[in-house]
PDB file of C-alpha atoms in Angstrom:
ATOM      1  CA  MET R   2      14.417  -2.187   2.358  1.00 80.00           C
ATOM      2  CA  GLN R   3      14.963   1.280   3.742  1.00 90.00           C
ATOM      3  CA  PRO R   4      12.590   2.429   6.465  1.00 95.00           C
ATOM      4  CA  ILE R   5      10.594   5.610   6.573  1.00 94.00           C
ATOM      5  CA  ILE R   6      11.452   7.622   9.688  1.00 96.00           C
ATOM      6  CA  LYS R   7       8.227   8.888  11.274  1.00 97.00           C
ATOM      7  CA  THR R   8       7.266  10.805  14.386  1.00 97.00           C
ATOM      8  CA  LEU R   9       4.422   8.933  16.033  1.00 96.00           C
ATOM      9  CA  ALA R  10       1.687  10.828  17.848  1.00 96.00           C
ATOM     10  CA  GLU R  11       0.560   9.183  21.083  1.00 96.00           C
ATOM     11  CA  LYS R  12      -1.787   6.224  20.526  1.00 97.00           C
ATOM     12  CA  LYS R  13      -4.404   4.827  22.898  1.00 97.00           C
ATOM     13  CA  LEU R  14      -4.937   1.087  22.549  1.00 98.00           C
ATOM     14  CA  ILE R  15      -7.265  -1.494  24.089  1.00 98.00           C
ATOM     15  CA  GLY R  16      -6.579  -5.206  23.926  1.00 97.00           C
ATOM     16  CA  HIS R  17      -5.152  -8.283  25.608  1.00 97.00           C
ATOM     17  CA  SER R  18      -1.581  -8.894  26.746  1.00 96.00           C
ATOM     18  CA  ILE R  19       0.451 -11.930  27.750  1.00 96.00           C
ATOM     19  CA  GLU R  20       3.912 -12.429  29.217  1.00 95.00           C
ATOM     20  CA  MET R  21       6.174 -14.471  26.935  1.00 93.00           C
ATOM     21  CA  SER R  22       9.699 -14.831  25.524  1.00 91.00           C
ATOM     22  CA  PHE R  23      11.027 -15.521  22.038  1.00 86.00           C
ATOM     23  CA  ILE R  24      11.713 -19.125  23.132  1.00 87.00           C
ATOM     24  CA  GLU R  25       8.272 -19.542  24.745  1.00 91.00           C
ATOM     25  CA  ASN R  26       6.183 -17.865  22.045  1.00 89.00           C
ATOM     26  CA  LYS R  27       2.504 -17.488  23.007  1.00 93.00           C
ATOM     27  CA  THR R  28       1.418 -15.306  20.069  1.00 90.00           C
ATOM     28  CA  PHE R  29      -1.206 -17.786  18.798  1.00 92.00           C
ATOM     29  CA  GLN R  30      -2.730 -18.073  22.288  1.00 94.00           C
ATOM     30  CA  LEU R  31      -2.808 -14.272  22.617  1.00 95.00           C
ATOM     31  CA  TRP R  32      -4.586 -13.626  19.314  1.00 95.00           C
ATOM     32  CA  SER R  33      -6.944 -16.591  19.780  1.00 95.00           C
ATOM     33  CA  GLY R  34      -8.116 -14.980  23.017  1.00 95.00           C
ATOM     34  CA  PHE R  35      -8.396 -11.469  21.575  1.00 96.00           C
ATOM     35  CA  MET R  36     -10.035 -11.865  18.151  1.00 95.00           C
ATOM     36  CA  PRO R  37     -13.415 -13.272  19.301  1.00 95.00           C
ATOM     37  CA  HIS R  38     -13.836 -10.215  21.584  1.00 94.00           C
ATOM     38  CA  ARG R  39     -12.423  -7.342  19.507  1.00 94.00           C
ATOM     39  CA  LYS R  40     -15.884  -6.263  18.281  1.00 93.00           C
ATOM     40  CA  GLU R  41     -16.759  -5.478  21.936  1.00 95.00           C
ATOM     41  CA  ILE R  42     -14.438  -2.470  21.627  1.00 96.00           C
ATOM     42  CA  LYS R  43     -16.823   0.232  20.346  1.00 91.00           C
ATOM     43  CA  ASN R  44     -14.657   3.367  20.020  1.00 94.00           C
ATOM     44  CA  THR R  45     -12.069   2.127  17.521  1.00 96.00           C
ATOM     45  CA  ILE R  46     -10.437   4.695  15.231  1.00 95.00           C
ATOM     46  CA  ASN R  47      -9.833   2.320  12.302  1.00 94.00           C
ATOM     47  CA  PRO R  48      -9.991  -1.424  11.489  1.00 93.00           C
ATOM     48  CA  ASN R  49      -6.208  -1.933  11.933  1.00 96.00           C
ATOM     49  CA  LEU R  50      -4.888  -4.566  14.324  1.00 96.00           C
ATOM     50  CA  TYR R  51      -1.792  -3.876  16.426  1.00 97.00           C
ATOM     51  CA  SER R  52       0.686  -6.510  17.582  1.00 95.00           C
ATOM     52  CA  LEU R  53       2.940  -4.870  20.184  1.00 96.00           C
ATOM     53  CA  GLU R  54       5.908  -5.855  22.305  1.00 94.00           C
ATOM     54  CA  VAL R  55       6.768  -3.988  25.488  1.00 93.00           C
ATOM     55  CA  TYR R  56      10.318  -4.841  26.513  1.00 90.00           C
ATOM     56  CA  SER R  57      12.158  -4.059  29.733  1.00 85.00           C
ATOM     57  CA  GLU R  58      14.670  -1.220  29.594  1.00 83.00           C
ATOM     58  CA  ASN R  59      17.792  -2.145  27.594  1.00 76.00           C
ATOM     59  CA  HIS R  60      16.254  -5.515  26.574  1.00 76.00           C
ATOM     60  CA  PHE R  61      18.377  -5.626  23.398  1.00 73.00           C
ATOM     61  CA  ASP R  62      21.723  -4.619  24.960  1.00 75.00           C
ATOM     62  CA  ASN R  63      22.613  -8.201  25.909  1.00 75.00           C
ATOM     63  CA  PHE R  64      19.911 -10.014  23.970  1.00 76.00           C
ATOM     64  CA  ASP R  65      18.736 -13.336  25.386  1.00 80.00           C
ATOM     65  CA  PRO R  66      15.788 -15.089  23.658  1.00 81.00           C
ATOM     66  CA  ASN R  67      14.713 -16.450  27.075  1.00 85.00           C
ATOM     67  CA  ASP R  68      14.105 -12.945  28.493  1.00 88.00           C
ATOM     68  CA  SER R  69      10.408 -12.255  28.933  1.00 90.00           C
ATOM     69  CA  PHE R  70       8.416  -9.315  27.612  1.00 94.00           C
ATOM     70  CA  LYS R  71       4.771  -8.351  27.348  1.00 96.00           C
ATOM     71  CA  LYS R  72       3.076  -8.958  23.981  1.00 96.00           C
ATOM     72  CA  TRP R  73      -0.199  -7.253  23.065  1.00 97.00           C
ATOM     73  CA  ALA R  74      -3.019  -7.827  20.588  1.00 97.00           C
ATOM     74  CA  ALA R  75      -4.904  -4.535  20.349  1.00 98.00           C
ATOM     75  CA  VAL R  76      -6.844  -1.921  18.402  1.00 97.00           C
ATOM     76  CA  GLU R  77      -6.527   1.859  18.477  1.00 97.00           C
ATOM     77  CA  VAL R  78      -9.288   3.798  20.238  1.00 97.00           C
ATOM     78  CA  SER R  79     -10.314   7.433  20.565  1.00 97.00           C
ATOM     79  CA  ASP R  80     -10.609   7.280  24.370  1.00 96.00           C
ATOM     80  CA  TYR R  81     -10.888   4.971  27.358  1.00 96.00           C
ATOM     81  CA  GLU R  82     -14.558   5.713  28.128  1.00 93.00           C
ATOM     82  CA  ASN R  83     -15.729   2.122  27.565  1.00 90.00           C
ATOM     83  CA  ILE R  84     -13.239  -0.647  28.298  1.00 95.00           C
ATOM     84  CA  PRO R  85     -14.791  -4.090  27.766  1.00 95.00           C
ATOM     85  CA  GLU R  86     -14.494  -6.563  30.629  1.00 93.00           C
ATOM     86  CA  GLY R  87     -11.239  -8.507  30.482  1.00 93.00           C
ATOM     87  CA  MET R  88      -9.523  -5.918  28.285  1.00 96.00           C
ATOM     88  CA  GLU R  89      -6.547  -3.714  29.198  1.00 96.00           C
ATOM     89  CA  THR R  90      -5.332  -0.291  28.063  1.00 97.00           C
ATOM     90  CA  LEU R  91      -1.933   0.719  26.735  1.00 97.00           C
ATOM     91  CA  VAL R  92      -0.660   4.172  25.800  1.00 97.00           C
ATOM     92  CA  VAL R  93       2.086   4.236  23.178  1.00 97.00           C
ATOM     93  CA  PRO R  94       3.947   7.504  23.810  1.00 96.00           C
ATOM     94  CA  ASP R  95       4.871   9.797  20.968  1.00 96.00           C
ATOM     95  CA  GLY R  96       8.356   9.542  19.522  1.00 96.00           C
ATOM     96  CA  LEU R  97      10.541   8.655  16.586  1.00 97.00           C
ATOM     97  CA  TYR R  98      10.057   5.330  14.774  1.00 97.00           C
ATOM     98  CA  ALA R  99      11.695   3.526  11.865  1.00 97.00           C
ATOM     99  CA  VAL R 100       8.860   2.014   9.832  1.00 97.00           C
ATOM    100  CA  PHE R 101       9.677  -1.024   7.701  1.00 96.00           C
ATOM    101  CA  LEU R 102       7.318  -2.765   5.278  1.00 93.00           C
ATOM    102  CA  HIS R 103       7.299  -6.560   5.591  1.00 92.00           C
ATOM    103  CA  LEU R 104       6.157  -8.188   2.358  1.00 89.00           C
ATOM    104  CA  GLY R 105       5.151 -11.835   2.346  1.00 88.00           C
ATOM    105  CA  PRO R 106       3.767 -14.410   4.753  1.00 86.00           C
ATOM    106  CA  VAL R 107       4.080 -13.901   8.491  1.00 81.00           C
ATOM    107  CA  ALA R 108       6.259 -17.037   8.670  1.00 82.00           C
ATOM    108  CA  GLU R 109       8.986 -15.067   6.871  1.00 87.00           C
ATOM    109  CA  ALA R 110       8.863 -12.009   9.146  1.00 85.00           C
ATOM    110  CA  HIS R 111      12.012 -13.224  10.905  1.00 85.00           C
ATOM    111  CA  LYS R 112      13.952 -12.298   7.732  1.00 90.00           C
ATOM    112  CA  THR R 113      12.713  -8.714   7.956  1.00 92.00           C
ATOM    113  CA  TYR R 114      13.553  -8.517  11.668  1.00 88.00           C
ATOM    114  CA  HIS R 115      17.011  -9.974  10.995  1.00 90.00           C
ATOM    115  CA  TYR R 116      17.630  -7.263   8.401  1.00 93.00           C
ATOM    116  CA  ILE R 117      16.437  -4.550  10.821  1.00 93.00           C
ATOM    117  CA  PHE R 118      18.588  -5.610  13.782  1.00 89.00           C
ATOM    118  CA  ALA R 119      21.622  -7.212  12.069  1.00 90.00           C
ATOM    119  CA  GLU R 120      22.014  -4.937   9.051  1.00 93.00           C
ATOM    120  CA  TRP R 121      20.047  -1.691   9.256  1.00 95.00           C
ATOM    121  CA  PHE R 122      20.672  -0.668  12.894  1.00 93.00           C
ATOM    122  CA  PRO R 123      24.467  -1.212  12.878  1.00 93.00           C
ATOM    123  CA  ASN R 124      24.750   0.942   9.742  1.00 94.00           C
ATOM    124  CA  SER R 125      22.316   3.660  10.818  1.00 96.00           C
ATOM    125  CA  GLU R 126      22.631   6.746  12.999  1.00 96.00           C
ATOM    126  CA  TYR R 127      20.007   5.293  15.358  1.00 96.00           C
ATOM    127  CA  THR R 128      19.712   2.882  18.241  1.00 92.00           C
ATOM    128  CA  VAL R 129      16.640   1.129  19.716  1.00 92.00           C
ATOM    129  CA  ASP R 130      14.614   3.277  22.118  1.00 93.00           C
ATOM    130  CA  ASP R 131      12.786   1.947  25.191  1.00 91.00           C
ATOM    131  CA  ARG R 132       9.217   2.315  23.907  1.00 95.00           C
ATOM    132  CA  PRO R 133       6.790  -0.285  22.526  1.00 96.00           C
ATOM    133  CA  HIS R 134       7.611  -2.002  19.235  1.00 95.00           C
ATOM    134  CA  PHE R 135       4.621  -2.829  17.058  1.00 96.00           C
ATOM    135  CA  ALA R 136       3.308  -4.157  13.779  1.00 93.00           C
ATOM    136  CA  VAL R 137       0.270  -2.653  12.081  1.00 94.00           C
ATOM    137  CA  MET R 138      -1.927  -5.084  10.209  1.00 90.00           C
ATOM    138  CA  ASN R 139      -4.323  -3.265   7.895  1.00 86.00           C
ATOM    139  CA  GLU R 140      -6.428  -4.484   4.964  1.00 86.00           C
ATOM    140  CA  LYS R 141      -3.251  -5.550   3.082  1.00 86.00           C
ATOM    141  CA  TYR R 142      -2.340  -8.052   5.820  1.00 85.00           C
ATOM    142  CA  LYS R 143      -3.212 -11.627   4.766  1.00 83.00           C
ATOM    143  CA  LYS R 144      -1.202 -13.756   7.275  1.00 77.00           C
ATOM    144  CA  ASP R 145       0.174 -16.655   5.171  1.00 80.00           C
ATOM    145  CA  ASP R 146      -0.362 -15.086   1.742  1.00 83.00           C
ATOM    146  CA  PRO R 147       2.813 -14.259  -0.249  1.00 86.00           C
ATOM    147  CA  THR R 148       1.253 -10.860  -1.139  1.00 87.00           C
ATOM    148  CA  SER R 149       0.622  -9.959   2.514  1.00 86.00           C
ATOM    149  CA  GLU R 150       1.928  -6.628   3.840  1.00 90.00           C
ATOM    150  CA  GLU R 151       2.406  -5.280   7.351  1.00 93.00           C
ATOM    151  CA  GLU R 152       4.187  -2.259   8.778  1.00 94.00           C
ATOM    152  CA  ILE R 153       6.828  -2.898  11.443  1.00 94.00           C
ATOM    153  CA  TRP R 154       7.403   0.104  13.737  1.00 97.00           C
ATOM    154  CA  ILE R 155      10.663   0.097  15.729  1.00 96.00           C
ATOM    155  CA  PRO R 156      11.224   2.907  18.276  1.00 96.00           C
ATOM    156  CA  ILE R 157      14.490   4.734  17.617  1.00 96.00           C
ATOM    157  CA  LYS R 158      16.683   7.486  19.029  1.00 95.00           C
ATOM    158  CA  ASN R 159      19.888   9.087  17.818  1.00 93.00           C
ATOM    159  CA  ARG R 160      23.068   7.287  18.857  1.00 87.00           C
ATOM    160  CA  ASN R 161      24.732  10.309  20.481  1.00 74.00           C
TER     161      ASN R 161
END
């Protein structure tokens, strides 16, 4: 499962966010609040859904699953002209990303993340960068379906 290394152009997103940790996972609550209102966002670029994590600087240096971070449910937009009430904006800055393809149900995503952080990173020329991490869920994403696909984008920088 080798990633594709891509340079991301800046993305503008609109959505909902929630503070959580890996121990106190509020992902279901986040998406349950976002999905009924996503059609209120009129200037979307595509139908993709974005699940993002914004970590504090050096979050992974001494990893603790109790440390909090901000998780987002969002869509990409062309501009911030019309922001629906109750929604927030997030700019994902441009930069280098390792893009992995997770195949299978979302319940097995932890296996893909384990590979990324326990196997791929230690053997790569890269380290985690302090920019948002995100998953892109397009038309191939089917949540619990064994044929589901989603892209996992991890921000990277050279080790040196």
